[in-house]
Short mmCIF file of C-alpha atoms and ligand atoms in Angstrom, two decimals:
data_model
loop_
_atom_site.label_atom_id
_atom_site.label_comp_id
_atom_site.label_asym_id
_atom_site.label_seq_id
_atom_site.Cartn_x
_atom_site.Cartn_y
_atom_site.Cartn_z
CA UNK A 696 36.80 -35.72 54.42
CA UNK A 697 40.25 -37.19 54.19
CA UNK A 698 42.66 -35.00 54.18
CA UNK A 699 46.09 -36.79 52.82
CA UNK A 700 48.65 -33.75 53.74
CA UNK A 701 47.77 -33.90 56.83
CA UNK A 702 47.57 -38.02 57.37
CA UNK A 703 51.49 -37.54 56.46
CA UNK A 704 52.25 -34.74 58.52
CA UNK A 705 53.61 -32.16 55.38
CA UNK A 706 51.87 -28.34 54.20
CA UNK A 707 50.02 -28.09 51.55
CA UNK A 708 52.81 -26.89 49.71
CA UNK A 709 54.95 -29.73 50.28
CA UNK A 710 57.32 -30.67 47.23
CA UNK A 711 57.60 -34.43 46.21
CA UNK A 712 60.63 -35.07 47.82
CA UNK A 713 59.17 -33.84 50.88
CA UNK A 714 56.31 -35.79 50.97
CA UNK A 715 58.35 -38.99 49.62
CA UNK A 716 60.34 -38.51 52.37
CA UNK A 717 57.31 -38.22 54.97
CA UNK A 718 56.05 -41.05 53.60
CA UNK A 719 59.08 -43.15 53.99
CA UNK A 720 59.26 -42.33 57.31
CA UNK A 721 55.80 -43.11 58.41
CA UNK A 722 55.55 -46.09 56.30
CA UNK A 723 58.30 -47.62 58.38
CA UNK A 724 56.59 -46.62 61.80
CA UNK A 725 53.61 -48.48 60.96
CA UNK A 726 54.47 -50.99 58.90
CA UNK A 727 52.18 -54.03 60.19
CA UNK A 728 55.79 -56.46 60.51
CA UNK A 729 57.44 -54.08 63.12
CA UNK A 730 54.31 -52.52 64.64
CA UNK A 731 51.61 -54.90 66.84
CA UNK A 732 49.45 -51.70 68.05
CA UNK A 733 46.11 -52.32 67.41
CA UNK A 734 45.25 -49.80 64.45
CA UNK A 735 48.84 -49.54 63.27
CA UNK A 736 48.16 -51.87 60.21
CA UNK A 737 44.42 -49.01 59.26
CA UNK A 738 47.06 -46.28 59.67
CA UNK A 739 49.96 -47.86 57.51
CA UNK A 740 46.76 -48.19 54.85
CA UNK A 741 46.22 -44.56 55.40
CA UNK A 742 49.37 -43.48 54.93
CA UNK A 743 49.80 -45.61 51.75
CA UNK A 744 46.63 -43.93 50.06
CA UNK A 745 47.48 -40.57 51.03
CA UNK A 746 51.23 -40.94 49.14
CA UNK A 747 49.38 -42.72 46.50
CA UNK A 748 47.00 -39.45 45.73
CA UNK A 749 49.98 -37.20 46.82
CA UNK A 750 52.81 -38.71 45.02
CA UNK A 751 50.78 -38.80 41.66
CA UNK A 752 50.59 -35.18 39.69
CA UNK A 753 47.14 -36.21 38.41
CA UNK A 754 45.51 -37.17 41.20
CA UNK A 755 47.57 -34.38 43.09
CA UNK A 756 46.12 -31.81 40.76
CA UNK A 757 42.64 -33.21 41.74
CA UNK A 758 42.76 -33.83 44.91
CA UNK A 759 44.13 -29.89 45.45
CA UNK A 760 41.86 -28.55 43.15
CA UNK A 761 38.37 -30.56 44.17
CA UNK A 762 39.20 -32.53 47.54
CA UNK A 763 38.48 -36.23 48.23
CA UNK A 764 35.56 -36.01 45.58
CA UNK A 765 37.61 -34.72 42.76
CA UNK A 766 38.85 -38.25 43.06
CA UNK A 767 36.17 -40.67 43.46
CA UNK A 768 33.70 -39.09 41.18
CA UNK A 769 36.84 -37.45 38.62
CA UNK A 770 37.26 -34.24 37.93
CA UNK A 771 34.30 -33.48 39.43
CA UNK A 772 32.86 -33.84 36.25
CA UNK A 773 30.97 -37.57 37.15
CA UNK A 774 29.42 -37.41 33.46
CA UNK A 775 32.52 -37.84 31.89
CA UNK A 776 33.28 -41.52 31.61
CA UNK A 777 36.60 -42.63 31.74
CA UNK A 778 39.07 -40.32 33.79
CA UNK A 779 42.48 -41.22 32.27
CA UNK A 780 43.62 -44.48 34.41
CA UNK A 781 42.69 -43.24 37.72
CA UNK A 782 40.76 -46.64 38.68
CA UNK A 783 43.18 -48.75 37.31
CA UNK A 784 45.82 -47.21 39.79
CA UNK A 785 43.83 -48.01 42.70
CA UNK A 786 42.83 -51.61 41.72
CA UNK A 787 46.12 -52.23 41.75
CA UNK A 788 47.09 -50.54 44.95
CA UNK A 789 44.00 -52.15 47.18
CA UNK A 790 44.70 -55.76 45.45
CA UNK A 791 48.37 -55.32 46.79
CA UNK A 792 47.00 -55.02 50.27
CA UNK A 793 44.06 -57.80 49.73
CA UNK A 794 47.08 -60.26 49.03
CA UNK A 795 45.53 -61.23 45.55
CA UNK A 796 47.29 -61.82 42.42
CA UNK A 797 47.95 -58.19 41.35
CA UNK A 798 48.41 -57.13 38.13
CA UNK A 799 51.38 -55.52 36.69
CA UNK A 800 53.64 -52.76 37.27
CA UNK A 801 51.13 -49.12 37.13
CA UNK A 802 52.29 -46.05 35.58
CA UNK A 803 54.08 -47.70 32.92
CA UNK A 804 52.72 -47.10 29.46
CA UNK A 805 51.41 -43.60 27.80
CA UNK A 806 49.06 -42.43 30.41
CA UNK A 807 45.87 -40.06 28.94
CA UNK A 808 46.09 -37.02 30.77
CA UNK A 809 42.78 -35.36 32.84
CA UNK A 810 39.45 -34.17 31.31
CA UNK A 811 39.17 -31.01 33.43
CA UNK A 812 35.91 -28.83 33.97
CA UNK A 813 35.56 -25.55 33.95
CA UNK A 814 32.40 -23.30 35.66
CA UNK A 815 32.02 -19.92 33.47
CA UNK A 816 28.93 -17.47 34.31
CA UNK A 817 27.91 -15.61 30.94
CA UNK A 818 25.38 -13.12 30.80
CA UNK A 819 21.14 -13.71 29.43
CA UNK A 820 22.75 -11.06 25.78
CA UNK A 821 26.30 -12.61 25.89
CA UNK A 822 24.25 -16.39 25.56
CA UNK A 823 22.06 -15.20 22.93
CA UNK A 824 24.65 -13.83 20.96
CA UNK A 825 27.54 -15.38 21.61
CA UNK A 826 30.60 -14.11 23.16
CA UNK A 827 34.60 -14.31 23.48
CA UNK A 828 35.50 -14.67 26.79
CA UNK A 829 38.83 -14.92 28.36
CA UNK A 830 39.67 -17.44 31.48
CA UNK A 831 42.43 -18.47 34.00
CA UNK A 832 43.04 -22.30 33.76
CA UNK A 833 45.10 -24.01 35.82
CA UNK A 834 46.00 -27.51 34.60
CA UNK A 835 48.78 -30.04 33.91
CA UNK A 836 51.43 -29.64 31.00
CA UNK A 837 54.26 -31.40 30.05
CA UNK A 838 57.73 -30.14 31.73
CA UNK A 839 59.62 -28.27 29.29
CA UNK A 840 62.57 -28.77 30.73
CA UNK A 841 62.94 -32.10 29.90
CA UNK A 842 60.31 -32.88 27.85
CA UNK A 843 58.35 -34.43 30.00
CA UNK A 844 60.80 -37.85 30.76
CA UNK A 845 61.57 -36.56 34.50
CA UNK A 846 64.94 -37.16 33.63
CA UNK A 847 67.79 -34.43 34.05
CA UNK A 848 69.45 -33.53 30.68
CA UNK A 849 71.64 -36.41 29.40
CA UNK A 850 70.34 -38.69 31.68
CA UNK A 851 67.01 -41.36 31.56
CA UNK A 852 65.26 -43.72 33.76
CA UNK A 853 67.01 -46.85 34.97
CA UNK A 854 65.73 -50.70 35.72
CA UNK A 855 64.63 -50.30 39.47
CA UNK A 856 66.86 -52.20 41.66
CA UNK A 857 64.77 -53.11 44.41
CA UNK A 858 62.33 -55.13 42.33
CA UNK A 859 64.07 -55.80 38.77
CA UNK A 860 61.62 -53.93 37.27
CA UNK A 861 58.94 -55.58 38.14
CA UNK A 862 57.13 -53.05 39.72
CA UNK A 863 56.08 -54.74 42.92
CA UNK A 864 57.57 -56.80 45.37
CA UNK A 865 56.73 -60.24 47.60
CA UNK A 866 56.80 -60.58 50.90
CA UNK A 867 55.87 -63.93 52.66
CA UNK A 868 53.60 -63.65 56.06
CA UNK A 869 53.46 -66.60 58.75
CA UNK A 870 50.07 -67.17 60.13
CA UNK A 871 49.04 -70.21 61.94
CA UNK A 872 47.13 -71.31 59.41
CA UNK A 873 50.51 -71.47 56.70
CA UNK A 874 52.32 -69.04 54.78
CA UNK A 875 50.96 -66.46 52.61
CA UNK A 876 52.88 -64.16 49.63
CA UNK A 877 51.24 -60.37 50.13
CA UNK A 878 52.07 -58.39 46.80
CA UNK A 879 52.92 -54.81 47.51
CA UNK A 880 53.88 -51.39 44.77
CA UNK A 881 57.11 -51.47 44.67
CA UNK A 882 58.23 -48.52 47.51
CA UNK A 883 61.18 -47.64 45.40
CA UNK A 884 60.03 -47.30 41.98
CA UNK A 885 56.12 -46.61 43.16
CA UNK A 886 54.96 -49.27 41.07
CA UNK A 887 56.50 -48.36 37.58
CA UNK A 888 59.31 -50.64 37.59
CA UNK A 889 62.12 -47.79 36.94
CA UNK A 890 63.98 -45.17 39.13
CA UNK A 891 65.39 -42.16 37.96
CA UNK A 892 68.75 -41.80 38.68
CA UNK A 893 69.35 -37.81 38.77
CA UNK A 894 65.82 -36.01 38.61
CA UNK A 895 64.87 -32.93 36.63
CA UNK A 896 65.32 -30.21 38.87
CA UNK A 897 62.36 -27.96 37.07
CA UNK A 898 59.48 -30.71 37.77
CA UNK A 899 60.88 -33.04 40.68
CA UNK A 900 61.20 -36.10 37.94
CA UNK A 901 57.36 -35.94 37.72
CA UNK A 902 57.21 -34.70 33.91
CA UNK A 903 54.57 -32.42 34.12
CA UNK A 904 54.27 -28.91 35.62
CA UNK A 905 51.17 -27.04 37.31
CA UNK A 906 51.15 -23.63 34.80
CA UNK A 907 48.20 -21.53 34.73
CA UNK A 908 47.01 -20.40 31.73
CA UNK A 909 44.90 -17.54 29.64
CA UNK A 910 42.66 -19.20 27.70
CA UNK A 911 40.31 -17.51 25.43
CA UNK A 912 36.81 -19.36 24.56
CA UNK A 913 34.39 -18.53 21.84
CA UNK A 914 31.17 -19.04 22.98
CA UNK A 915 28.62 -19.07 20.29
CA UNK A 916 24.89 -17.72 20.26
CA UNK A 917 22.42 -19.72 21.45
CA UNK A 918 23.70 -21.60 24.25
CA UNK A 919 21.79 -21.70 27.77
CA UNK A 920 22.58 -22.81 31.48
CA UNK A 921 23.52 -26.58 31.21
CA UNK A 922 25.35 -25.84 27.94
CA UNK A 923 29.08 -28.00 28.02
CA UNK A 924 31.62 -26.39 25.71
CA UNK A 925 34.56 -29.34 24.77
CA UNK A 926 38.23 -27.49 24.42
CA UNK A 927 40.42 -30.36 23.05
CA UNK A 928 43.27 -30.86 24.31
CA UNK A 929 43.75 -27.99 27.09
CA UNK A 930 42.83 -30.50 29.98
CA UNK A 931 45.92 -32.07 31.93
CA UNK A 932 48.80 -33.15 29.65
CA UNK A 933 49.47 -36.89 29.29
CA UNK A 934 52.39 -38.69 30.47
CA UNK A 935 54.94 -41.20 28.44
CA UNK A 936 53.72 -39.96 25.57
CA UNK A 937 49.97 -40.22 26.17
CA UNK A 938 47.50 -38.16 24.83
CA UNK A 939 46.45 -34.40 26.71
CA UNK A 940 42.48 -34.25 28.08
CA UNK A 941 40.16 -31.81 27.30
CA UNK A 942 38.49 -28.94 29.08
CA UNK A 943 34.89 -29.12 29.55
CA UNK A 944 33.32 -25.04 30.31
CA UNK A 945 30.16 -25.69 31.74
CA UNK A 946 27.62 -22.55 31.33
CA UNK A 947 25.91 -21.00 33.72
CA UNK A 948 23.18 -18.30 32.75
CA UNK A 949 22.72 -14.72 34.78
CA UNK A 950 19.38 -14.18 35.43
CA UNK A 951 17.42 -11.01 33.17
CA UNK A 952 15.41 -8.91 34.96
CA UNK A 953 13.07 -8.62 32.54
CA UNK A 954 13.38 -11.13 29.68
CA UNK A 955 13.22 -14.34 30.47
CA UNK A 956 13.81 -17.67 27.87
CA UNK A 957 12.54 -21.14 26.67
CA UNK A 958 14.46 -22.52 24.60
CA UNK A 959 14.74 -20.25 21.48
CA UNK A 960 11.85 -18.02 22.31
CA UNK A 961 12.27 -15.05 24.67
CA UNK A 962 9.70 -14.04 27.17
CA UNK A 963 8.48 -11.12 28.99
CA UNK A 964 5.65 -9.06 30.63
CA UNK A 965 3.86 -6.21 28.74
CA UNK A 966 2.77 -3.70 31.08
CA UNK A 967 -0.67 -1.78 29.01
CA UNK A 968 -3.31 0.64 30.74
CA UNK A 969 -6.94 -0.36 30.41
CA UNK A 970 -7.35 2.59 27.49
CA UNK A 971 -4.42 0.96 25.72
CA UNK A 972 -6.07 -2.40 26.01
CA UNK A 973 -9.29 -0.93 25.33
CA UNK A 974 -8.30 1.77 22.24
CA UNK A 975 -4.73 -0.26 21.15
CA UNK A 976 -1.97 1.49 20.65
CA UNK A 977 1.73 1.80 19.28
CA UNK A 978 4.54 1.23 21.82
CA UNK A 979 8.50 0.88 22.24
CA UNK A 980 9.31 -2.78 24.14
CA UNK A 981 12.71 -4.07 25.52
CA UNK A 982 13.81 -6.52 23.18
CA UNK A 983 17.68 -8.17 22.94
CA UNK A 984 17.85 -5.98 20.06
CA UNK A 985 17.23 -2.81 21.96
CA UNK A 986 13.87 -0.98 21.37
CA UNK A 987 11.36 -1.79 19.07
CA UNK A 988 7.97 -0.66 18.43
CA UNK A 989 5.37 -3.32 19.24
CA UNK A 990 1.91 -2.52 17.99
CA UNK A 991 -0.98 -3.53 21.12
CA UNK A 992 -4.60 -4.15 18.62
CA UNK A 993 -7.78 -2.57 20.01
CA UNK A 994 -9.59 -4.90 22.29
CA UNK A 995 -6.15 -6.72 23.88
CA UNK A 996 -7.35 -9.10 26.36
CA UNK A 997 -5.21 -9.32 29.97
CA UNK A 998 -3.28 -12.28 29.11
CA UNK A 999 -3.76 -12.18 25.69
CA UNK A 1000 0.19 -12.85 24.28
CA UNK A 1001 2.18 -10.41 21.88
CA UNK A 1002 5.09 -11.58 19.32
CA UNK A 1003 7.76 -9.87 17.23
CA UNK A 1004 8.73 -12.27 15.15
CA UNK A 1005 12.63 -13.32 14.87
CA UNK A 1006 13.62 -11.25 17.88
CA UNK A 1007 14.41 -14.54 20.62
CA UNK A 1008 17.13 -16.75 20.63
CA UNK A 1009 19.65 -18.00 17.52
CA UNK A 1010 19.50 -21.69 17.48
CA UNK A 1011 22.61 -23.24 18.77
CA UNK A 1012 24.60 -24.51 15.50
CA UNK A 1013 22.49 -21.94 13.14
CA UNK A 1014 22.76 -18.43 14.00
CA UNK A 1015 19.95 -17.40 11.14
CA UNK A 1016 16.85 -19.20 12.62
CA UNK A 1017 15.49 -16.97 15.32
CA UNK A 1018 12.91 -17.36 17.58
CA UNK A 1019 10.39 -15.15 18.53
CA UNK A 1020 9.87 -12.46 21.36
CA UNK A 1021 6.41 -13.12 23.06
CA UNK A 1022 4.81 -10.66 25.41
CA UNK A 1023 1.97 -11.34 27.54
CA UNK A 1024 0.01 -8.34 28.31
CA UNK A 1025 -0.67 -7.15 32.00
CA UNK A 1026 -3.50 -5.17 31.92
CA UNK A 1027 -3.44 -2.12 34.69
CA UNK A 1028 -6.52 -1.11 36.45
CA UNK A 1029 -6.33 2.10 38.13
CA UNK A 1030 -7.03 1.97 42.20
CA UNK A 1031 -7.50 5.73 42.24
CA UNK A 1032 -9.29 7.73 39.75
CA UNK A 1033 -9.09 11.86 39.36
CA UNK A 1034 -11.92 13.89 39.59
CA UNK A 1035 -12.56 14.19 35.72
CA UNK A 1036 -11.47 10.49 35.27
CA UNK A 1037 -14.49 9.20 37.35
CA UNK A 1038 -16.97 11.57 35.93
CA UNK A 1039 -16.15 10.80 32.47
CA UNK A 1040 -15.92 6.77 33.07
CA UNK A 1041 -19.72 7.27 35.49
CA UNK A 1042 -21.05 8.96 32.59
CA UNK A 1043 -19.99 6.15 30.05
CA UNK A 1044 -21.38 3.40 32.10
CA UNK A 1045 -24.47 5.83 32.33
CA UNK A 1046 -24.31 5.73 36.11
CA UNK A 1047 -23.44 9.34 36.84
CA UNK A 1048 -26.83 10.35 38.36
CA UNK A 1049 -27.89 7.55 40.07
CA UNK A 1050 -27.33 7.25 43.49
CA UNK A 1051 -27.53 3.76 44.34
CA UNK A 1052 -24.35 2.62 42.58
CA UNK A 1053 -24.40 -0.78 41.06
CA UNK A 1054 -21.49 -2.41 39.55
CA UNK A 1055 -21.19 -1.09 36.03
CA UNK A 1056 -22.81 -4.00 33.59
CA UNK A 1057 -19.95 -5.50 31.64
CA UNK A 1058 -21.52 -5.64 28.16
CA UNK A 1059 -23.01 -2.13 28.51
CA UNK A 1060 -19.38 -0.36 29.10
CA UNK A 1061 -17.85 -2.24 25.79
CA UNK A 1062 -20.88 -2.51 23.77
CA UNK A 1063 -21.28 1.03 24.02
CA UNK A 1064 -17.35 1.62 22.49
CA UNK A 1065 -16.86 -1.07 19.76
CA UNK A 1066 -20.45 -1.36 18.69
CA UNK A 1067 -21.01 -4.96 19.97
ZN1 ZN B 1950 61.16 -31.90 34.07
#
């Protein structure tokens, strides 16, 4: 795991101009034209990827909130297709250092802001019915002290004068085998082709600012672990004018210790005494409801599976269709019998004076009590 604060030497809580200014620094160490150590030219690399990561709000954001894979697979949300111009930046970067025709200046046009995902545990009632829930979001938004241009007040971004605007710059390298032109970013515009003169003091010139925010999210009935809620437009704000992401929740489920689900139908275990089995009976169940009365018919087999009707899970998109509430039964047989318990069971299977005591025959015990 790459960690790009401490490849330039700053605290996690470095400020841009801080790690600009690292940056700077190092770059000029290691720069592969003044420095011949063997490794200097992987570490000048280094140093260029960290500031790219660290000198980018976006990837900043990402890289703080999910590490090195917040940035390869995006938002650590891989499902999510395309994550705002993150790819681009870094063709563009590596092709500067492959010496290949790069493309043009980065960072220049509107620039879509993050998707962001969001983890939210609900409970087994709070899915089935639906519930309003209140969260903490940290994300992106556009600096409102100058709208989001990075410029102070009364001032805007210049031409760069380094490379005209251009957004990267040539530099020629003598090998014995000729000459070769390396394209590079741009180190004083970073690629975009313009410098601000006199910086917004609220966001560092970046634009954006890290605010966390209360967010409440309906959460409808119906939904179930795997379930992906889309919030438009609360994901990181865009920059130049381009467009804010969304916020993905992604729900999670708590466990029940009793009910359990499939789908729309709710499940659970019916706990019966052999009499109740045997004689049926009238009996108050758990349902997400609360209680209601279940009726067990004489004869329930073990196994044998129970349903109240319209008492599982609202379908997802249309609250009135219900599912159903199934119970299987789970038939107890007693270990240990009382004194009057045994005499009266030995007398029905007709086995109270005999001495030798064979197991009861099955159809004699039940044929005696429904009648065959
Ligand atoms: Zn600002």
């Amino acid at each position: 795991m790459a960690d790009y604060y401490a490849q330039l030497g700053v605290g996690r809580d470095a400020d841009a101009d801080t790690i600009k200014r690292a940056y700077r620094r190092l770059a000029r160490q290691y720069h592969p034209d003044v420095n011949k150590d063997p490794g200097a030219e992987d570490r000048f690399k280094e140093i260029g990827r960290a500031y790219e990561v660290l000198s980018d709000p976006q990837t900043k954001a990402r890289f703080d909130q999910f590490g090195e894979a917040g940035l390869g697979g995006g938002g650590g949300a891989p499902d999510m297709g395309d994550m705002g111009g993150f790819a681009d930046l870094f063709e563009t970067f590596f092709s500067g250092f492959g010496g290949a025709a790069a493309g043009g200046p980065r960072r220049r046009g509107p620039r879509q802001g993050d998707d962001l995902r969001l983890d939210l545990t609900i409970d087994f009632s709070e899915a089935v019915f639906g519930v309003e829930k209140e969260v903490q979001l940290r994300h992106l938004e556009t600096c409102g002290t100058c709208s989001g241009s990075g410029a102070k007040a009364g001032s805007g971004p210049t031409t760069c004068g380094t490379c005209s605007g251009a957004g990267q710059v040539r530099r020629a390298t003598r090998t014995p085998f000729g000459s070769f032109t390396q394209v590079a970013p741009c180190p004083t515009c970073e690629g975009t082709g313009q410098t601000i003169a006199d910086p917004c003091i609220a966001c560092q010139g970046q634009g954006l600012q890290q605010v966390t925010k209360k967010l409440r999210i309906n959460i409808p009935g119906g939904v179930d672990t795997g379930t992906r809620l889309r919030v438009a437009n609360e994901g990181n704000a865009g920059q130049r004018g381009g467009s804010p992401g969304d916020l993905y929740v992604f729900l999670g489920v708590r466990a029940h210790p009793e009910l359990r689900r499939e789908g729309t139908t709710i499940l659970s275990e019916l706990p019966i005494s052999y009499l109740q089995a045997i004689l049926g009976d009238t009996i108050e169940v758990e349902t997400v409801d609360g209680k209601e009365s279940l009726e067990i018919p004489p004869g329930t087999q073990p196994g044998a599976v129970l349903t109240l009707k319209g008492k599982g899970v609202p379908r997802l998109g249309n609250p009135v269709a219900r599912g159903n509430h199934q119970f299987t039964a789970k038939v107890h047989v007693p270990t240990r019998l009382s004194g009057e318990e045994r005499q009266l069971l030995e007398q029905l299977a007709g086995h109270h004076s005999r001495k030798d005591q064979k197991p009861p025959h099955k159809s004699g015990l039940f044929g005696g009590l429904f009648g065959g």
